[in-house]
Amino acid sequence: MHTYIMNMLACPACHGELEWRMVEQEENRIEAAETRCKACGATYSVRDGIGLFLTPDLPRNDLWEQVDSQLIQYLRENPEIERQLMDVSLDTLAPADQFFRALVLESRGDYVEAHAVEALANEGIYTTEYVACWERQMDYVIQQLSTTDGPIVDLASGRCCLVEELVQRLQCPVIATDFSPGVLRRSRRWLESVGLYDRVSLLAFDARHTPFKDGAVETMTTNVGLPNIEKPGSLLKELRRIVGGAFLAISHFYPEEDAANAEVIREAGLEASLYRRTLLEHYAQAGWKVALKNCCVGEARPTPFGVVIEGAGIDGLPITDTHLEWCVLLGT
C-alpha cells in the first residue's frame, strides 16, 4: 500500500480519523502497519503490503479462497485426476479443465504460464460476442481515463483483469480492492511476476463499508463487480459518499423476459444489479446522475463443465442461451 493512500482513508465503521503506527516501510510503500480509529477505537492493519479494512459486522463469503482451497485439496486427495489435469497436452483438455489447470499453476506460482492457459480456456468458455462486448467496454473505460493522473480506485477487482489493463495502458496509480485478502495476495504475486506492481496498491474491504473519507475518490471503476457484492443494500449510497468525481462501472444486463435465467437471478438475489431498469432506479435513489455509455449486445451461453474434474462449472449464469446488453454506467 502506497503512503499517499493514508490521506484518503478513514475508519470504515464510523468514518473517524485514523492514527498510524508504521512497522515496515520501503520508501513510499507500506508493507506492515497498525492503525486505530481515534473515535471508535476500531483497529486495522497492513500486512504483506495489503491494507486490511474489513469490519466484523457484515457477513461475507470468500469464494476465491473456497474455490482455490477446495480444488487443491480435491487434487491432493485424487492424484490420478491431478495427473490427468496437469500432465497431458493442454489442447486435449476441455475448456473448463484448462481453466482449472490455470488455477493450479497459479497456486504453484507459475503465473505467466497460468495467464496463458487461462486466456486459451476463455476462448472455449465464452462466446466470441461475449468477449468482444467485454473488451469493448474495457477499451471505452481506458479511453475515458486517458488524461487522468489518478489515482483510480477499482472496486471488486477480483483477478485484476481491468487493473492489469489500467496499469498497462495508463500512467496513473491504481488501487485494486476486494473483500478477499486471498485474491489480493494472488494479485500481488501475479502483478510482481509481470512487472506491473509498482503503481498498484491493494486494499481489502467490504464495499458496503469502505475505508475512504467523504469525496476522497476522484475516479472509481469496476469490471462487472456490482453483482459480486453480497447483499448490497445501501452499497450505491456508500459509493456516492466517497466518489467525488466519476464512477465507471462495466456492466451487463439480462433481458427481463428471459424466464429461465430470471428464476436463478431471483434465487441469487441479483435483480438489483443484473436488470437495467432496477439498477438505474437504485442509482437514482442513491443520488447518482447516471448515463449508459458504449452499449452493445452479445450472445452468452452457459459456461461448460469440466470433464477431468467431472461436473465442475465456472459461472452460475447464464443457465440457458441469452443475449446480454453490455455498457459502461457512468455515474457522477
mmCIF file of C-alpha atoms in Angstrom:
data_model
loop_
_atom_site.group_PDB
_atom_site.id
_atom_site.type_symbol
_atom_site.label_atom_id
_atom_site.label_comp_id
_atom_site.label_asym_id
_atom_site.label_seq_id
_atom_site.Cartn_x
_atom_site.Cartn_y
_atom_site.Cartn_z
ATOM 1 C CA MET A 1 0.000 0.000 0.000
ATOM 2 C CA HIS A 2 1.464 3.346 -1.004
ATOM 3 C CA THR A 3 1.775 6.066 1.609
ATOM 4 C CA TYR A 4 -0.314 8.596 -0.355
ATOM 5 C CA ILE A 5 -3.407 6.496 0.354
ATOM 6 C CA MET A 6 -3.221 7.282 4.071
ATOM 7 C CA ASN A 7 -4.618 10.757 3.357
ATOM 8 C CA MET A 8 -7.660 9.203 1.637
ATOM 9 C CA LEU A 9 -8.588 6.796 4.427
ATOM 10 C CA ALA A 10 -10.930 6.896 7.408
ATOM 11 C CA CYS A 11 -12.431 4.284 9.704
ATOM 12 C CA PRO A 12 -14.857 2.112 7.670
ATOM 13 C CA ALA A 13 -17.042 1.610 10.738
ATOM 14 C CA CYS A 14 -17.615 5.236 11.811
ATOM 15 C CA HIS A 15 -15.598 7.373 9.318
ATOM 16 C CA GLY A 16 -13.415 8.612 12.165
ATOM 17 C CA GLU A 17 -9.814 9.759 11.836
ATOM 18 C CA LEU A 18 -7.107 7.088 11.862
ATOM 19 C CA GLU A 19 -3.816 7.151 13.721
ATOM 20 C CA TRP A 20 -0.981 5.073 12.307
ATOM 21 C CA ARG A 21 1.980 3.094 13.626
ATOM 22 C CA MET A 22 4.434 2.016 10.938
ATOM 23 C CA VAL A 23 6.017 -1.402 11.318
ATOM 24 C CA GLU A 24 7.739 -1.852 7.955
ATOM 25 C CA GLN A 25 8.043 0.730 5.208
ATOM 26 C CA GLU A 26 10.077 0.705 1.987
ATOM 27 C CA GLU A 27 10.330 4.245 0.583
ATOM 28 C CA ASN A 28 6.753 5.214 -0.344
ATOM 29 C CA ARG A 29 5.224 1.772 0.146
ATOM 30 C CA ILE A 30 3.905 0.443 3.473
ATOM 31 C CA GLU A 31 4.484 -3.283 3.960
ATOM 32 C CA ALA A 32 3.259 -3.573 7.546
ATOM 33 C CA ALA A 33 1.464 -1.148 9.863
ATOM 34 C CA GLU A 34 -1.194 -0.854 12.547
ATOM 35 C CA THR A 35 -3.908 1.784 12.574
ATOM 36 C CA ARG A 36 -6.571 2.706 15.109
ATOM 37 C CA CYS A 37 -9.678 4.864 14.868
ATOM 38 C CA LYS A 38 -9.474 7.834 17.223
ATOM 39 C CA ALA A 39 -13.273 7.945 17.504
ATOM 40 C CA CYS A 40 -14.468 4.348 17.987
ATOM 41 C CA GLY A 41 -11.222 2.527 18.761
ATOM 42 C CA ALA A 42 -11.537 0.002 15.922
ATOM 43 C CA THR A 43 -8.199 -1.379 14.739
ATOM 44 C CA TYR A 44 -6.987 -2.278 11.258
ATOM 45 C CA SER A 45 -3.664 -3.239 9.735
ATOM 46 C CA VAL A 46 -1.427 -3.522 6.713
ATOM 47 C CA ARG A 47 0.027 -6.990 6.125
ATOM 48 C CA ASP A 48 2.176 -8.096 3.196
ATOM 49 C CA GLY A 49 1.585 -4.663 1.669
ATOM 50 C CA ILE A 50 -2.207 -5.109 1.699
ATOM 51 C CA GLY A 51 -4.374 -2.692 3.670
ATOM 52 C CA LEU A 52 -6.891 -4.748 5.681
ATOM 53 C CA PHE A 53 -10.007 -2.712 6.480
ATOM 54 C CA LEU A 54 -12.689 -5.363 6.862
ATOM 55 C CA THR A 55 -15.307 -4.740 9.534
ATOM 56 C CA PRO A 56 -16.681 -7.682 11.560
ATOM 57 C CA ASP A 57 -20.370 -6.729 11.357
ATOM 58 C CA LEU A 58 -21.140 -7.649 7.718
ATOM 59 C CA PRO A 59 -21.445 -11.287 6.555
ATOM 60 C CA ARG A 60 -19.245 -12.312 3.647
ATOM 61 C CA ASN A 61 -18.217 -15.489 1.870
ATOM 62 C CA ASP A 62 -14.695 -15.549 0.466
ATOM 63 C CA LEU A 63 -15.491 -17.579 -2.649
ATOM 64 C CA TRP A 64 -11.983 -17.080 -4.051
ATOM 65 C CA GLU A 65 -10.416 -18.770 -1.048
ATOM 66 C CA GLN A 66 -13.068 -21.513 -1.055
ATOM 67 C CA VAL A 67 -12.628 -22.412 -4.734
ATOM 68 C CA ASP A 68 -8.828 -22.417 -4.596
ATOM 69 C CA SER A 69 -8.572 -24.412 -1.378
ATOM 70 C CA GLN A 70 -11.255 -26.930 -2.394
ATOM 71 C CA LEU A 71 -9.663 -27.521 -5.800
ATOM 72 C CA ILE A 72 -6.170 -28.044 -4.385
ATOM 73 C CA GLN A 73 -7.494 -30.295 -1.615
ATOM 74 C CA TYR A 74 -9.510 -32.353 -4.114
ATOM 75 C CA LEU A 75 -6.478 -32.900 -6.334
ATOM 76 C CA ARG A 76 -4.299 -33.739 -3.351
ATOM 77 C CA GLU A 77 -6.784 -36.457 -2.419
ATOM 78 C CA ASN A 78 -7.058 -37.645 -6.046
ATOM 79 C CA PRO A 79 -3.528 -37.702 -7.509
ATOM 80 C CA GLU A 80 -4.613 -39.615 -10.629
ATOM 81 C CA ILE A 81 -7.053 -36.832 -11.537
ATOM 82 C CA GLU A 82 -4.316 -34.280 -10.898
ATOM 83 C CA ARG A 83 -2.068 -36.125 -13.362
ATOM 84 C CA GLN A 84 -4.883 -36.166 -15.942
ATOM 85 C CA LEU A 85 -5.260 -32.409 -15.475
ATOM 86 C CA MET A 86 -1.621 -31.324 -15.314
ATOM 87 C CA ASP A 87 0.481 -33.918 -17.164
ATOM 88 C CA VAL A 88 -1.279 -34.038 -20.537
ATOM 89 C CA SER A 89 -1.163 -31.811 -23.595
ATOM 90 C CA LEU A 90 -3.168 -28.657 -22.977
ATOM 91 C CA ASP A 91 -5.151 -28.975 -26.192
ATOM 92 C CA THR A 92 -6.564 -32.331 -25.073
ATOM 93 C CA LEU A 93 -8.377 -30.714 -22.135
ATOM 94 C CA ALA A 94 -11.896 -29.307 -22.171
ATOM 95 C CA PRO A 95 -12.028 -25.512 -21.699
ATOM 96 C CA ALA A 96 -13.251 -25.768 -18.093
ATOM 97 C CA ASP A 97 -10.420 -28.166 -17.245
ATOM 98 C CA GLN A 98 -7.965 -25.769 -18.885
ATOM 99 C CA PHE A 99 -9.256 -23.085 -16.536
ATOM 100 C CA PHE A 100 -8.797 -25.363 -13.506
ATOM 101 C CA ARG A 101 -5.281 -26.138 -14.701
ATOM 102 C CA ALA A 102 -4.587 -22.395 -14.735
ATOM 103 C CA LEU A 103 -5.736 -22.167 -11.114
ATOM 104 C CA VAL A 104 -3.372 -24.970 -10.104
ATOM 105 C CA LEU A 105 -0.488 -23.300 -11.930
ATOM 106 C CA GLU A 106 -1.255 -20.102 -10.000
ATOM 107 C CA SER A 107 -1.158 -22.000 -6.704
ATOM 108 C CA ARG A 108 2.311 -23.234 -7.684
ATOM 109 C CA GLY A 109 3.496 -19.717 -8.511
ATOM 110 C CA ASP A 110 3.637 -20.266 -12.284
ATOM 111 C CA TYR A 111 1.760 -17.041 -13.015
ATOM 112 C CA VAL A 112 2.906 -16.364 -16.571
ATOM 113 C CA GLU A 113 2.001 -19.864 -17.761
ATOM 114 C CA ALA A 114 -1.249 -19.719 -15.777
ATOM 115 C CA HIS A 115 -2.213 -16.489 -17.521
ATOM 116 C CA ALA A 116 -1.581 -18.005 -20.965
ATOM 117 C CA VAL A 117 -3.575 -21.138 -20.109
ATOM 118 C CA GLU A 118 -6.475 -19.078 -18.776
ATOM 119 C CA ALA A 119 -6.538 -16.974 -21.952
ATOM 120 C CA LEU A 120 -6.813 -20.149 -24.034
ATOM 121 C CA ALA A 121 -9.516 -21.540 -21.747
ATOM 122 C CA ASN A 122 -11.600 -18.385 -22.087
ATOM 123 C CA GLU A 123 -11.782 -18.886 -25.857
ATOM 124 C CA GLY A 124 -13.812 -22.032 -25.231
ATOM 125 C CA ILE A 125 -15.673 -20.859 -22.135
ATOM 126 C CA TYR A 126 -17.201 -17.641 -23.501
ATOM 127 C CA THR A 127 -18.762 -16.814 -26.858
ATOM 128 C CA THR A 128 -16.925 -14.586 -29.312
ATOM 129 C CA GLU A 129 -19.629 -11.917 -28.901
ATOM 130 C CA TYR A 130 -19.372 -12.062 -25.092
ATOM 131 C CA VAL A 131 -15.615 -11.489 -25.196
ATOM 132 C CA ALA A 132 -15.899 -8.761 -27.841
ATOM 133 C CA CYS A 133 -18.503 -6.823 -25.841
ATOM 134 C CA TRP A 134 -16.466 -7.160 -22.650
ATOM 135 C CA GLU A 135 -13.251 -5.983 -24.311
ATOM 136 C CA ARG A 136 -15.119 -3.105 -25.942
ATOM 137 C CA GLN A 137 -16.190 -1.846 -22.508
ATOM 138 C CA MET A 138 -12.647 -2.041 -21.136
ATOM 139 C CA ASP A 139 -11.376 -0.118 -24.163
ATOM 140 C CA TYR A 140 -14.014 2.550 -23.538
ATOM 141 C CA VAL A 141 -13.026 2.920 -19.874
ATOM 142 C CA ILE A 142 -9.352 3.261 -20.823
ATOM 143 C CA GLN A 143 -10.219 5.879 -23.431
ATOM 144 C CA GLN A 144 -12.305 7.901 -20.970
ATOM 145 C CA LEU A 145 -9.498 7.861 -18.411
ATOM 146 C CA SER A 146 -6.662 8.581 -20.837
ATOM 147 C CA THR A 147 -5.999 12.037 -19.357
ATOM 148 C CA THR A 148 -6.482 11.020 -15.709
ATOM 149 C CA ASP A 149 -3.459 11.410 -13.479
ATOM 150 C CA GLY A 150 -5.087 9.266 -10.778
ATOM 151 C CA PRO A 151 -5.311 7.542 -8.549
ATOM 152 C CA ILE A 152 -8.025 5.217 -9.870
ATOM 153 C CA VAL A 153 -9.805 3.030 -7.332
ATOM 154 C CA ASP A 154 -11.013 -0.242 -8.867
ATOM 155 C CA LEU A 155 -13.873 -1.820 -6.916
ATOM 156 C CA ALA A 156 -14.271 -5.592 -6.509
ATOM 157 C CA SER A 157 -11.115 -6.170 -8.558
ATOM 158 C CA GLY A 158 -11.158 -9.962 -8.230
ATOM 159 C CA ARG A 159 -8.492 -11.387 -10.527
ATOM 160 C CA CYS A 160 -7.486 -7.842 -11.598
ATOM 161 C CA CYS A 161 -8.450 -8.097 -15.293
ATOM 162 C CA LEU A 162 -9.306 -4.402 -15.508
ATOM 163 C CA VAL A 163 -6.488 -3.395 -13.151
ATOM 164 C CA GLU A 164 -3.991 -5.052 -15.487
ATOM 165 C CA GLU A 165 -5.360 -3.058 -18.436
ATOM 166 C CA LEU A 166 -5.334 0.209 -16.471
ATOM 167 C CA VAL A 167 -1.714 -0.235 -15.410
ATOM 168 C CA GLN A 168 -0.501 -1.323 -18.845
ATOM 169 C CA ARG A 169 -2.283 1.391 -20.819
ATOM 170 C CA LEU A 170 -2.347 4.393 -18.453
ATOM 171 C CA GLN A 171 0.311 6.140 -16.386
ATOM 172 C CA CYS A 172 -1.633 6.841 -13.188
ATOM 173 C CA PRO A 173 -1.553 4.900 -9.912
ATOM 174 C CA VAL A 174 -4.244 2.265 -9.365
ATOM 175 C CA ILE A 175 -5.780 0.990 -6.132
ATOM 176 C CA ALA A 176 -7.063 -2.579 -6.527
ATOM 177 C CA THR A 177 -9.691 -3.534 -3.959
ATOM 178 C CA ASP A 178 -11.583 -6.654 -2.952
ATOM 179 C CA PHE A 179 -13.093 -8.107 0.202
ATOM 180 C CA SER A 180 -10.864 -11.192 -0.235
ATOM 181 C CA PRO A 181 -7.323 -10.785 1.145
ATOM 182 C CA GLY A 182 -6.563 -14.116 -0.514
ATOM 183 C CA VAL A 183 -7.297 -12.929 -4.029
ATOM 184 C CA LEU A 184 -5.353 -9.716 -3.359
ATOM 185 C CA ARG A 185 -2.317 -11.747 -2.263
ATOM 186 C CA ARG A 186 -2.646 -13.725 -5.501
ATOM 187 C CA SER A 187 -2.917 -10.461 -7.449
ATOM 188 C CA ARG A 188 0.218 -9.066 -5.839
ATOM 189 C CA ARG A 189 2.245 -12.143 -6.803
ATOM 190 C CA TRP A 190 0.868 -12.063 -10.360
ATOM 191 C CA LEU A 191 1.485 -8.329 -10.838
ATOM 192 C CA GLU A 192 5.017 -8.634 -9.435
ATOM 193 C CA SER A 193 5.775 -11.545 -11.788
ATOM 194 C CA VAL A 194 4.907 -9.467 -14.871
ATOM 195 C CA GLY A 195 6.426 -6.191 -13.682
ATOM 196 C CA LEU A 196 3.142 -4.304 -13.139
ATOM 197 C CA TYR A 197 3.108 -3.935 -9.354
ATOM 198 C CA ASP A 198 4.990 -0.647 -8.944
ATOM 199 C CA ARG A 199 1.948 1.645 -9.379
ATOM 200 C CA VAL A 200 -0.599 -0.678 -7.749
ATOM 201 C CA SER A 201 -1.809 -0.583 -4.162
ATOM 202 C CA LEU A 202 -4.023 -3.265 -2.624
ATOM 203 C CA LEU A 203 -6.866 -2.716 -0.147
ATOM 204 C CA ALA A 204 -9.193 -5.314 1.373
ATOM 205 C CA PHE A 205 -12.581 -4.005 2.487
ATOM 206 C CA ASP A 206 -16.301 -4.586 2.133
ATOM 207 C CA ALA A 207 -17.770 -2.183 -0.432
ATOM 208 C CA ARG A 208 -20.763 -1.631 1.860
ATOM 209 C CA HIS A 209 -18.398 -0.120 4.490
ATOM 210 C CA THR A 210 -15.483 1.438 2.636
ATOM 211 C CA PRO A 211 -12.444 2.965 4.382
ATOM 212 C CA PHE A 212 -12.458 6.215 2.400
ATOM 213 C CA LYS A 213 -13.193 9.757 3.528
ATOM 214 C CA ASP A 214 -16.160 11.597 2.046
ATOM 215 C CA GLY A 215 -15.408 12.507 -1.575
ATOM 216 C CA ALA A 216 -11.861 11.126 -1.371
ATOM 217 C CA VAL A 217 -12.119 9.041 -4.544
ATOM 218 C CA GLU A 218 -11.956 11.112 -7.716
ATOM 219 C CA THR A 219 -12.249 8.166 -10.101
ATOM 220 C CA MET A 220 -13.665 4.703 -9.440
ATOM 221 C CA THR A 221 -14.048 1.771 -11.816
ATOM 222 C CA THR A 222 -15.408 -1.741 -11.594
ATOM 223 C CA ASN A 223 -15.315 -4.637 -14.035
ATOM 224 C CA VAL A 224 -18.717 -6.378 -13.715
ATOM 225 C CA GLY A 225 -18.125 -6.052 -9.981
ATOM 226 C CA LEU A 226 -21.533 -4.940 -8.693
ATOM 227 C CA PRO A 227 -23.173 -8.405 -8.892
ATOM 228 C CA ASN A 228 -20.262 -9.848 -6.878
ATOM 229 C CA ILE A 229 -21.061 -7.782 -3.783
ATOM 230 C CA GLU A 230 -23.195 -9.866 -1.466
ATOM 231 C CA LYS A 231 -26.416 -8.307 -0.087
ATOM 232 C CA PRO A 232 -25.608 -4.852 -1.491
ATOM 233 C CA GLY A 233 -28.319 -2.937 0.399
ATOM 234 C CA SER A 234 -27.128 0.661 0.566
ATOM 235 C CA LEU A 235 -23.990 -0.056 -1.481
ATOM 236 C CA LEU A 236 -24.627 2.692 -4.030
ATOM 237 C CA LYS A 237 -25.256 5.236 -1.274
ATOM 238 C CA GLU A 238 -21.931 4.336 0.287
ATOM 239 C CA LEU A 239 -20.170 4.716 -3.052
ATOM 240 C CA ARG A 240 -21.922 8.044 -3.600
ATOM 241 C CA ARG A 241 -20.464 9.205 -0.266
ATOM 242 C CA ILE A 242 -16.866 8.510 -1.251
ATOM 243 C CA VAL A 243 -16.781 9.254 -5.002
ATOM 244 C CA GLY A 244 -16.167 12.931 -5.664
ATOM 245 C CA GLY A 245 -15.803 12.551 -9.430
ATOM 246 C CA ALA A 246 -16.881 9.707 -11.711
ATOM 247 C CA PHE A 247 -17.764 6.035 -11.270
ATOM 248 C CA LEU A 248 -17.342 3.935 -14.430
ATOM 249 C CA ALA A 249 -18.984 0.538 -13.969
ATOM 250 C CA ILE A 250 -18.623 -2.071 -16.705
ATOM 251 C CA SER A 251 -21.968 -3.856 -16.572
ATOM 252 C CA HIS A 252 -24.152 -6.325 -18.395
ATOM 253 C CA PHE A 253 -27.892 -6.812 -18.146
ATOM 254 C CA TYR A 254 -30.214 -9.744 -18.748
ATOM 255 C CA PRO A 255 -33.485 -9.320 -20.621
ATOM 256 C CA GLU A 256 -36.322 -9.327 -18.091
ATOM 257 C CA GLU A 257 -38.416 -11.565 -20.355
ATOM 258 C CA ASP A 258 -35.762 -14.310 -20.116
ATOM 259 C CA ALA A 259 -37.748 -16.543 -17.743
ATOM 260 C CA ALA A 260 -35.247 -19.370 -17.215
ATOM 261 C CA ASN A 261 -32.345 -17.127 -16.224
ATOM 262 C CA ALA A 262 -34.712 -14.820 -14.313
ATOM 263 C CA GLU A 263 -35.547 -17.601 -11.865
ATOM 264 C CA VAL A 264 -31.885 -18.140 -10.998
ATOM 265 C CA ILE A 265 -31.283 -14.385 -10.781
ATOM 266 C CA ARG A 266 -34.145 -14.043 -8.298
ATOM 267 C CA GLU A 267 -32.944 -17.009 -6.226
ATOM 268 C CA ALA A 268 -29.474 -15.465 -6.042
ATOM 269 C CA GLY A 269 -30.868 -12.041 -5.111
ATOM 270 C CA LEU A 270 -29.199 -10.364 -8.099
ATOM 271 C CA GLU A 271 -32.177 -8.483 -9.549
ATOM 272 C CA ALA A 272 -30.755 -5.160 -8.331
ATOM 273 C CA SER A 273 -27.584 -5.492 -10.414
ATOM 274 C CA LEU A 274 -28.462 -7.670 -13.418
ATOM 275 C CA TYR A 275 -31.559 -5.832 -14.683
ATOM 276 C CA ARG A 276 -31.027 -2.426 -16.245
ATOM 277 C CA ARG A 277 -34.276 -0.819 -15.061
ATOM 278 C CA THR A 278 -33.807 -1.947 -11.471
ATOM 279 C CA LEU A 279 -30.168 -0.903 -11.243
ATOM 280 C CA LEU A 280 -30.867 2.537 -12.693
ATOM 281 C CA GLU A 281 -33.609 3.023 -10.092
ATOM 282 C CA HIS A 282 -31.121 2.172 -7.322
ATOM 283 C CA TYR A 283 -28.591 4.624 -8.749
ATOM 284 C CA ALA A 284 -31.204 7.383 -8.762
ATOM 285 C CA GLN A 285 -32.332 6.611 -5.223
ATOM 286 C CA ALA A 286 -28.711 6.860 -4.054
ATOM 287 C CA GLY A 287 -28.336 10.342 -5.564
ATOM 288 C CA TRP A 288 -26.331 9.495 -8.681
ATOM 289 C CA LYS A 289 -26.706 11.030 -12.102
ATOM 290 C CA VAL A 290 -26.084 8.083 -14.399
ATOM 291 C CA ALA A 291 -25.802 7.532 -18.155
ATOM 292 C CA LEU A 292 -25.418 4.338 -20.178
ATOM 293 C CA LYS A 293 -22.399 4.588 -22.471
ATOM 294 C CA ASN A 294 -20.970 2.393 -25.227
ATOM 295 C CA CYS A 295 -23.901 -0.046 -25.313
ATOM 296 C CA CYS A 296 -23.744 -3.285 -27.290
ATOM 297 C CA VAL A 297 -25.494 -6.649 -27.250
ATOM 298 C CA GLY A 298 -23.801 -10.036 -27.407
ATOM 299 C CA GLU A 299 -24.714 -13.692 -27.223
ATOM 300 C CA ALA A 300 -23.986 -15.501 -23.959
ATOM 301 C CA ARG A 301 -24.145 -19.237 -23.324
ATOM 302 C CA PRO A 302 -23.832 -21.367 -20.201
ATOM 303 C CA THR A 303 -20.180 -21.942 -19.410
ATOM 304 C CA PRO A 304 -19.116 -25.573 -19.946
ATOM 305 C CA PHE A 305 -18.409 -28.104 -17.226
ATOM 306 C CA GLY A 306 -15.209 -29.964 -16.536
ATOM 307 C CA VAL A 307 -14.526 -33.429 -17.933
ATOM 308 C CA VAL A 308 -11.439 -34.406 -15.952
ATOM 309 C CA ILE A 309 -12.883 -32.650 -12.912
ATOM 310 C CA GLU A 310 -16.262 -34.036 -13.784
ATOM 311 C CA GLY A 311 -19.256 -31.728 -13.425
ATOM 312 C CA ALA A 312 -17.275 -28.732 -12.080
ATOM 313 C CA GLY A 313 -18.529 -25.456 -13.537
ATOM 314 C CA ILE A 314 -17.222 -21.905 -13.976
ATOM 315 C CA ASP A 315 -20.093 -19.379 -13.860
ATOM 316 C CA GLY A 316 -23.557 -19.819 -12.388
ATOM 317 C CA LEU A 317 -25.164 -17.660 -15.092
ATOM 318 C CA PRO A 318 -26.483 -17.874 -17.688
ATOM 319 C CA ILE A 319 -28.143 -21.292 -17.415
ATOM 320 C CA THR A 320 -29.593 -21.040 -20.944
ATOM 321 C CA ASP A 321 -28.542 -19.189 -24.086
ATOM 322 C CA THR A 322 -29.376 -15.495 -23.948
ATOM 323 C CA HIS A 323 -28.255 -12.075 -25.172
ATOM 324 C CA LEU A 324 -26.669 -9.643 -22.723
ATOM 325 C CA GLU A 325 -26.716 -5.872 -23.028
ATOM 326 C CA TRP A 326 -23.247 -4.526 -22.188
ATOM 327 C CA CYS A 327 -22.417 -0.935 -21.288
ATOM 328 C CA VAL A 328 -20.417 1.343 -19.054
ATOM 329 C CA LEU A 329 -22.586 3.010 -16.432
ATOM 330 C CA LEU A 330 -21.140 6.486 -15.985
ATOM 331 C CA GLY A 331 -22.157 7.771 -12.579
ATOM 332 C CA THR A 332 -21.448 11.296 -11.366
#
